[in-house]
Coordinates of C-alpha atoms and ligand atoms in Angstrom, one line a residue:
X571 CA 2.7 -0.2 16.7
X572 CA 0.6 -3.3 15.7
X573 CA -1.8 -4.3 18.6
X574 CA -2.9 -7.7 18.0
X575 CA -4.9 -9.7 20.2
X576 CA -3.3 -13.1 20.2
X577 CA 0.5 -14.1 20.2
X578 CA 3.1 -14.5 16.9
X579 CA 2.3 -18.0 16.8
X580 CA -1.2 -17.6 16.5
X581 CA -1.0 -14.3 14.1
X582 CA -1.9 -15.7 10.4
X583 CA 1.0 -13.4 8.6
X584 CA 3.8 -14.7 7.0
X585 CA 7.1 -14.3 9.1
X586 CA 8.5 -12.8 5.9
X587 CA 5.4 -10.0 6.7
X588 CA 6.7 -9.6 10.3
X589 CA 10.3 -9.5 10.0
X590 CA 10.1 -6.5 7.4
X591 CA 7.6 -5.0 9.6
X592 CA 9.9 -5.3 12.5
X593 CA 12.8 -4.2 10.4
X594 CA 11.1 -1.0 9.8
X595 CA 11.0 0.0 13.5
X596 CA 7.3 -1.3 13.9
X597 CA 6.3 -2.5 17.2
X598 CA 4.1 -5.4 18.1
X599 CA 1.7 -5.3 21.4
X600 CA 0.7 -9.0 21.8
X601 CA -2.5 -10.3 23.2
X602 CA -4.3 -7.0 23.3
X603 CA -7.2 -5.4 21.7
X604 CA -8.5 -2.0 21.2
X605 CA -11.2 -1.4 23.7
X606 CA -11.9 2.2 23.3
X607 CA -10.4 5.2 21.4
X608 CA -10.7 9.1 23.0
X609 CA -8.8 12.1 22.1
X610 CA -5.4 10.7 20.9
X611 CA -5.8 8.2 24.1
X612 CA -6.5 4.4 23.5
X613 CA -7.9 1.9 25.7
X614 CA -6.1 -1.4 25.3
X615 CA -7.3 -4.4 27.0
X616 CA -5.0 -7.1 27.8
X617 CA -6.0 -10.6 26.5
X618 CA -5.2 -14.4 27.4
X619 CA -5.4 -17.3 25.7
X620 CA -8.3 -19.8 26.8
X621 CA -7.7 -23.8 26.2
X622 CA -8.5 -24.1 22.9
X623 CA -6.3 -20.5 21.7
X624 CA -9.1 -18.1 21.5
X625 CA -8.5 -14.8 23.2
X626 CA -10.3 -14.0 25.9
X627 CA -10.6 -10.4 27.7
X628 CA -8.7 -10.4 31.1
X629 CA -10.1 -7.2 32.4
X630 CA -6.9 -5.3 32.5
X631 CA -6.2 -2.3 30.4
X632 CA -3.2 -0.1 29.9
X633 CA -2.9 3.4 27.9
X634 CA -1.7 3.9 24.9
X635 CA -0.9 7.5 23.3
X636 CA -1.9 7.6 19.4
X637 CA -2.7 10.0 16.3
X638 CA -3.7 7.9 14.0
X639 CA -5.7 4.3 14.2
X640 CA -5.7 2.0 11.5
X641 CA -8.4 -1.0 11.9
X642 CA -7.7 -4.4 10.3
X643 CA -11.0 -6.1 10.4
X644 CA -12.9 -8.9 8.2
X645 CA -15.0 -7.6 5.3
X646 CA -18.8 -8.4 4.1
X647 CA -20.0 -8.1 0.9
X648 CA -22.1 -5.3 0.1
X649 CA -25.5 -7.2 -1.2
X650 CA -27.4 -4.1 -1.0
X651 CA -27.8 -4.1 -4.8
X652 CA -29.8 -7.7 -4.4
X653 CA -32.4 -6.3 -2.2
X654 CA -35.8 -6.9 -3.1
X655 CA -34.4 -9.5 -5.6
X656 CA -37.0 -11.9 -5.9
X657 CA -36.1 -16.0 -5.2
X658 CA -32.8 -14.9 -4.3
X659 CA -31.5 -16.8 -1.1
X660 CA -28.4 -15.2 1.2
X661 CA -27.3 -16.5 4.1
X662 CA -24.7 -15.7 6.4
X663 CA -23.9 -12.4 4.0
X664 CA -23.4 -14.8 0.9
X665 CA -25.8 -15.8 -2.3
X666 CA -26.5 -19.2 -2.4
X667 CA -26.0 -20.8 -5.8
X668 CA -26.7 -24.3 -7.6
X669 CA -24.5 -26.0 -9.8
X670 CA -23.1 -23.6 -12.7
X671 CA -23.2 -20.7 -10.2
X672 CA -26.9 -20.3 -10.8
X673 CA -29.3 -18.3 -8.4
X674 CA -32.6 -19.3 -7.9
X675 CA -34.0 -16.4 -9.8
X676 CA -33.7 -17.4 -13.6
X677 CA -31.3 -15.1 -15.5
X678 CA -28.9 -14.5 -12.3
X679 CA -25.6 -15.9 -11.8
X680 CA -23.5 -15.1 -8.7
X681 CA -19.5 -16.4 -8.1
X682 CA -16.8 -15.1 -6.5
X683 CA -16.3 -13.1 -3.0
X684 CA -20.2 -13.3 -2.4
X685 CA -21.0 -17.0 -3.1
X686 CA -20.1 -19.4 -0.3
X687 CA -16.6 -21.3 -0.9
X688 CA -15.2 -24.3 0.9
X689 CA -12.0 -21.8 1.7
X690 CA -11.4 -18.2 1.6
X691 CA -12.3 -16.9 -2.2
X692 CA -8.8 -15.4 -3.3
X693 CA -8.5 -13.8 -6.9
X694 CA -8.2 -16.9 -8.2
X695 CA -11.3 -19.0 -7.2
X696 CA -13.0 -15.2 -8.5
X697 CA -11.6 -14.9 -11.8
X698 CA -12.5 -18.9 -12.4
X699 CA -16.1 -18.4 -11.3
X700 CA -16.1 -15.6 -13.7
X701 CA -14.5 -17.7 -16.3
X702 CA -17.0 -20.6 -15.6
X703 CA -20.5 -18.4 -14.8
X704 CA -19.6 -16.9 -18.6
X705 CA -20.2 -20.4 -19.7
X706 CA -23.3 -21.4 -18.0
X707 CA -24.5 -17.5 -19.0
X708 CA -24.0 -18.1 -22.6
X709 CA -25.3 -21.6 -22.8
X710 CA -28.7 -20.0 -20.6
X711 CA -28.9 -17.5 -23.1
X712 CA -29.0 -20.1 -25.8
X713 CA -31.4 -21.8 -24.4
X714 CA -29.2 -25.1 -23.5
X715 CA -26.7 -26.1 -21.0
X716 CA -23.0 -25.9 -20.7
X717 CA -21.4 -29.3 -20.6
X718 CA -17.9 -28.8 -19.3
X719 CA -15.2 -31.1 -20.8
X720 CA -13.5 -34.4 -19.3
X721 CA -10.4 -33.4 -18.0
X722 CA -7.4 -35.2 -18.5
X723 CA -5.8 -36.9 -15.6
X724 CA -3.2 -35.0 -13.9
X725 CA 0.5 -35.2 -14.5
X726 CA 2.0 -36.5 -11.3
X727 CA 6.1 -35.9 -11.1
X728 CA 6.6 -39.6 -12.2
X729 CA 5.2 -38.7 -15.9
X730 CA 7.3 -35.5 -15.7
X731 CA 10.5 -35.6 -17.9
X732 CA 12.8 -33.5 -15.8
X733 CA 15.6 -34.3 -17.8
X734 CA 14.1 -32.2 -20.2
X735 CA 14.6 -29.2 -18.9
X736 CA 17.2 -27.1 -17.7
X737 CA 17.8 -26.6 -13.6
X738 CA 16.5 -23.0 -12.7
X739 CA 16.8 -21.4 -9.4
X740 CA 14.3 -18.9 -8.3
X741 CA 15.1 -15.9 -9.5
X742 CA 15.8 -13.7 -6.5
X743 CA 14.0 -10.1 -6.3
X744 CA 15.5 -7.1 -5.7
X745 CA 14.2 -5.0 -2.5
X746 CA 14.0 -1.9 -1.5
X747 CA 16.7 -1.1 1.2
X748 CA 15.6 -0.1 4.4
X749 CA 16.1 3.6 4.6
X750 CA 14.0 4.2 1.8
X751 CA 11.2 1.5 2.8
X752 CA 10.5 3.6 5.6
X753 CA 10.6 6.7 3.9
X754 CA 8.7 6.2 0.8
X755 CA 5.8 4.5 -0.7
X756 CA 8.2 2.9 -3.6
X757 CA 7.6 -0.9 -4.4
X758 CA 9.4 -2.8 -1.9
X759 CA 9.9 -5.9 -3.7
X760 CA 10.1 -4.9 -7.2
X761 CA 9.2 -7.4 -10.3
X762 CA 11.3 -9.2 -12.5
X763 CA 12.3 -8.0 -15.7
X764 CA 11.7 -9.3 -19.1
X765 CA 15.2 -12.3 -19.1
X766 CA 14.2 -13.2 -15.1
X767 CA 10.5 -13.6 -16.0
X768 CA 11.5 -15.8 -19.2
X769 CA 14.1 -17.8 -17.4
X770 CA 11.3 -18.1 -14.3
X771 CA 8.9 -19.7 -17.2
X772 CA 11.3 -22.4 -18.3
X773 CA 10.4 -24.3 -14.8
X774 CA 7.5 -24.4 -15.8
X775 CA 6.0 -27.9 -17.0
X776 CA 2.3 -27.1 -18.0
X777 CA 1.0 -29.4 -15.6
X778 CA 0.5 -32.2 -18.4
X779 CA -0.7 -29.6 -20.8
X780 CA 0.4 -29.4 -24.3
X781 CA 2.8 -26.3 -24.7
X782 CA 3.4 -26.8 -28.7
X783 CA 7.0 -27.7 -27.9
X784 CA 6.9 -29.4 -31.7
X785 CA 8.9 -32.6 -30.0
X786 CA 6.0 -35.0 -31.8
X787 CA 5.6 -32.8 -35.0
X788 CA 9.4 -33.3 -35.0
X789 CA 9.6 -36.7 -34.7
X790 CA 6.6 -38.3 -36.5
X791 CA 7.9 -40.0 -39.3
X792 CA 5.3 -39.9 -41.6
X793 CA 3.8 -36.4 -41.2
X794 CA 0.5 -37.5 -39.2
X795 CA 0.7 -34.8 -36.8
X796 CA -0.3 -31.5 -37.6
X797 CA -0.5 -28.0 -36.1
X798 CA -4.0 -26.5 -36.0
X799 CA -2.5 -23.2 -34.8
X800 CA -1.2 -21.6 -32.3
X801 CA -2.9 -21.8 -29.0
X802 CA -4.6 -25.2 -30.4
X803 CA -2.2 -27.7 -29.3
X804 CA -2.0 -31.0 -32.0
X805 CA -4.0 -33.0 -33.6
X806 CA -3.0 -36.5 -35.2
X807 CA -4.2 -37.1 -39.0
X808 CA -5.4 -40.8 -38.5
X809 CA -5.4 -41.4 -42.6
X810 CA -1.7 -40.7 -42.2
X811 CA -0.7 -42.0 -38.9
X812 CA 0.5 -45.7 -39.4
X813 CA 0.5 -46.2 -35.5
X814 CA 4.7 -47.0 -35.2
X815 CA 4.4 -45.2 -31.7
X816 CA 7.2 -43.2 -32.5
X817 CA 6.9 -40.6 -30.1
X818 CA 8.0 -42.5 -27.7
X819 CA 7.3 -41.1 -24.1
X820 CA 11.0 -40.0 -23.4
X821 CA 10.5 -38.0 -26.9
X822 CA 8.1 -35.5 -24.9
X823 CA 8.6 -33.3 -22.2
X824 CA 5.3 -34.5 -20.6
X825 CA 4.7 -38.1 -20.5
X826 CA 2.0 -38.5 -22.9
X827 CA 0.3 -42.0 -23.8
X828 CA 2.3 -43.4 -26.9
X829 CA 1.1 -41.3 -30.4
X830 CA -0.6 -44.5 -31.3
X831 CA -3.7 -44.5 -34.1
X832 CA -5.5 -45.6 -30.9
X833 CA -4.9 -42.1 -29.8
X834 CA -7.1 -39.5 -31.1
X835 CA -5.1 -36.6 -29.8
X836 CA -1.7 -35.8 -28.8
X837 CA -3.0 -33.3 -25.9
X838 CA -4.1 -36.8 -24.0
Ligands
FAD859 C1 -7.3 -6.4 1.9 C2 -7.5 -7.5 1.0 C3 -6.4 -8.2 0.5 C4 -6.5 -9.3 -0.3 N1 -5.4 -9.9 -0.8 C5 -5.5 -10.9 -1.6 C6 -4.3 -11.5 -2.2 O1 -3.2 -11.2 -1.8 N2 -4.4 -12.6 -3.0 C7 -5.7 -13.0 -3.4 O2 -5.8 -13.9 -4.3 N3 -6.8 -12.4 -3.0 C8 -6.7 -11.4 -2.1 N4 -7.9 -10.8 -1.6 C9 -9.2 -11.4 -2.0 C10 -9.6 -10.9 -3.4 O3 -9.3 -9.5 -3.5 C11 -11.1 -11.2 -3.6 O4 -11.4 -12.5 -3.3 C12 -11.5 -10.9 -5.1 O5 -11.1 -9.6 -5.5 C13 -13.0 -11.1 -5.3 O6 -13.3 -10.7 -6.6 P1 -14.8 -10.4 -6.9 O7 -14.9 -10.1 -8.4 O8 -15.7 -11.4 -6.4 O9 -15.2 -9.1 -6.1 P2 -14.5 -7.6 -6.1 O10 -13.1 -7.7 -6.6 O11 -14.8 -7.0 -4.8 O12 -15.4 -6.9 -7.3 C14 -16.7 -6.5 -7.1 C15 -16.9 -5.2 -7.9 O13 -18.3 -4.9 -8.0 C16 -18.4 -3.5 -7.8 N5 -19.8 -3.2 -7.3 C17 -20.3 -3.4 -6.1 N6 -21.6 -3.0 -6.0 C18 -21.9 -2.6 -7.3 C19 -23.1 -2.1 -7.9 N7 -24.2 -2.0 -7.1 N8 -23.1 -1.8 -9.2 C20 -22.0 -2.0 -9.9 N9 -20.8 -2.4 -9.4 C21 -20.8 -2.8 -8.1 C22 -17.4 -3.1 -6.9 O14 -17.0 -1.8 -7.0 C23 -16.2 -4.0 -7.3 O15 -15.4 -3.4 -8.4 C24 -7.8 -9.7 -0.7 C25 -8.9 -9.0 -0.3 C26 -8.8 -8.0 0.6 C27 -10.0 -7.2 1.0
SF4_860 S1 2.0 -33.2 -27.5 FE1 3.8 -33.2 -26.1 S2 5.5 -33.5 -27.5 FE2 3.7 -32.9 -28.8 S3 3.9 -30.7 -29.0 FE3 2.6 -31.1 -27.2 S4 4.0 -31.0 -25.5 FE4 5.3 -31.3 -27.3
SF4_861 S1 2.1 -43.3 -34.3 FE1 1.3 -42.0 -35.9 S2 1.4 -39.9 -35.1 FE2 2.8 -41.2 -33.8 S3 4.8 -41.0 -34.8 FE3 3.8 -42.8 -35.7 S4 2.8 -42.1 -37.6 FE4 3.3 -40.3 -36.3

């Protein structure tokens, strides 16, 4: 049983989360909480919700009977390893850091789960700051500073060449059936093989990014573009490009500014 102390609509699970939960024979007690726990007897305290949606104790309990009690509660950082760390500011169980994920005290760089975020850090937003802090580390250690690159500007769906590719549905993944969901610790949803995951990857449209589809070193007439190798995207040779623009923005799968001499690069 899941004792949760607001209602569905206020739970933040996915439905998908719920229905399988509820497939499996679990139980959901709504607005309640866990007010005490003795001897394989729990305390639950019925809840309301105020005005605004918070829960709010109503004084009422009932009993539950239980063997085993899971708690799903927020998580801190442990900073204990910071302690005594000169210069170093945390607040509200976070390290504050400057721009390039600096700390105040010179050498140390803090990023993911316990620097503050403007949402909740997911594995993503961690594995960037390390991506980034490994930057600003390396240019510190050298003794100068890490000047990130100007981006290119995104490519919105109407620069997109959909034509270009071929219509693929979600792949569908297969599940576990319910007999053996609730009687093993297999993989519910399993993965998808090796054709699924490459078929799944022909959606995809780089997000404006060169992909090395050779389109343009195909098509250039007169041999300007070259391939710096693999990984590197392409480069044009200006002392053979003679600016006829023949990449012509149809030509790519991402709608790239015309392959003129003007245009240092095709990656935009
Ligand atoms: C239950 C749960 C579910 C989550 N689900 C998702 C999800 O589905 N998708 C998603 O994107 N994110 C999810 N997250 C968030 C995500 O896991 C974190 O944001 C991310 O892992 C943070 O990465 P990190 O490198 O900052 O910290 P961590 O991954 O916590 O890494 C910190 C590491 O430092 C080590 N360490 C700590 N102290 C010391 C010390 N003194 N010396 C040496 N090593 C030390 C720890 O052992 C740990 O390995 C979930 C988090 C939780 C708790
Ligand atoms: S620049 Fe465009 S057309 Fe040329 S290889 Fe890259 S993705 Fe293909
Ligand atoms: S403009 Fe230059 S790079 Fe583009 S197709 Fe013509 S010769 Fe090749």
């Amino acid at each position: 049983m899941v004792v949760y102390r607001r209602t569905r609509d206020r739970m933040p699970a996915h439905d998908e989360e719920v229905e399988e939960a509820l497939e499996e024979g679990m139980r959901m007690k709504w607005l309640s909480t866990l007010k005490h726990a003795d001897g394989g007897r729990l305390t639950i305290e019925r809840m309301r919700l105020d005005e605004s949606g918070f829960p709010q104790p109503t004084g009422k309990f009932d009993e539950l009977a239980a063997d085993t009690v899971v708690l799903a509660l927020g998580q801190d950082c442990d900073l204990s390893l910071l302690k005594g760390v000169p210069e170093l500011t945390v607040d509200h169980g976070t390290v504050q850091v400057a721009e390039g994920l600096a700390t105040r005290h010179q050498g140390i760089f803090a990023g993911g789960d316990m620097v503050p975020a403007e949402r909740t850090v997911t594995v993503a937003v961690a594995v960037g700051h390390g991506k980034k802090v490994a930057r600003h580390i390396d240019a510190y250690l050298r003794r100068t500073s890490y000047e990130p690159g100007v981006k290119h500007a995104p490519a919105d769906f109407d620069r997109l060449n959909t034509w270009y590719y071929s219509d693929a549905p979600a792949s569908v993944r297969p599940g576990l059936e319910l007999a053996r969901r609730v009687s093993t610790f297999d993989e519910v949803v399993q993965g998808l093989d090796e054709s699924n995951a490459l078929f799944e990857a022909r959606r995809c449209r780089s997000c404006g990014n060169c992909f090395e589809c050779d389109n343009c070193y195909g098509v250039c007439p007169d041999n300007a573009i070259t391939k710096p190798g693999p990984g590197k995207g392409f480069a044009i040779d200006l002392d053979y490009c003679k600016g006829c623009g023949s990449v012509s923005p149809s030509a790519r799968p991402v709608r790239w500014r015309w392959c003129r001499r003007s245009d240092r690069s095709p990656r935009g």
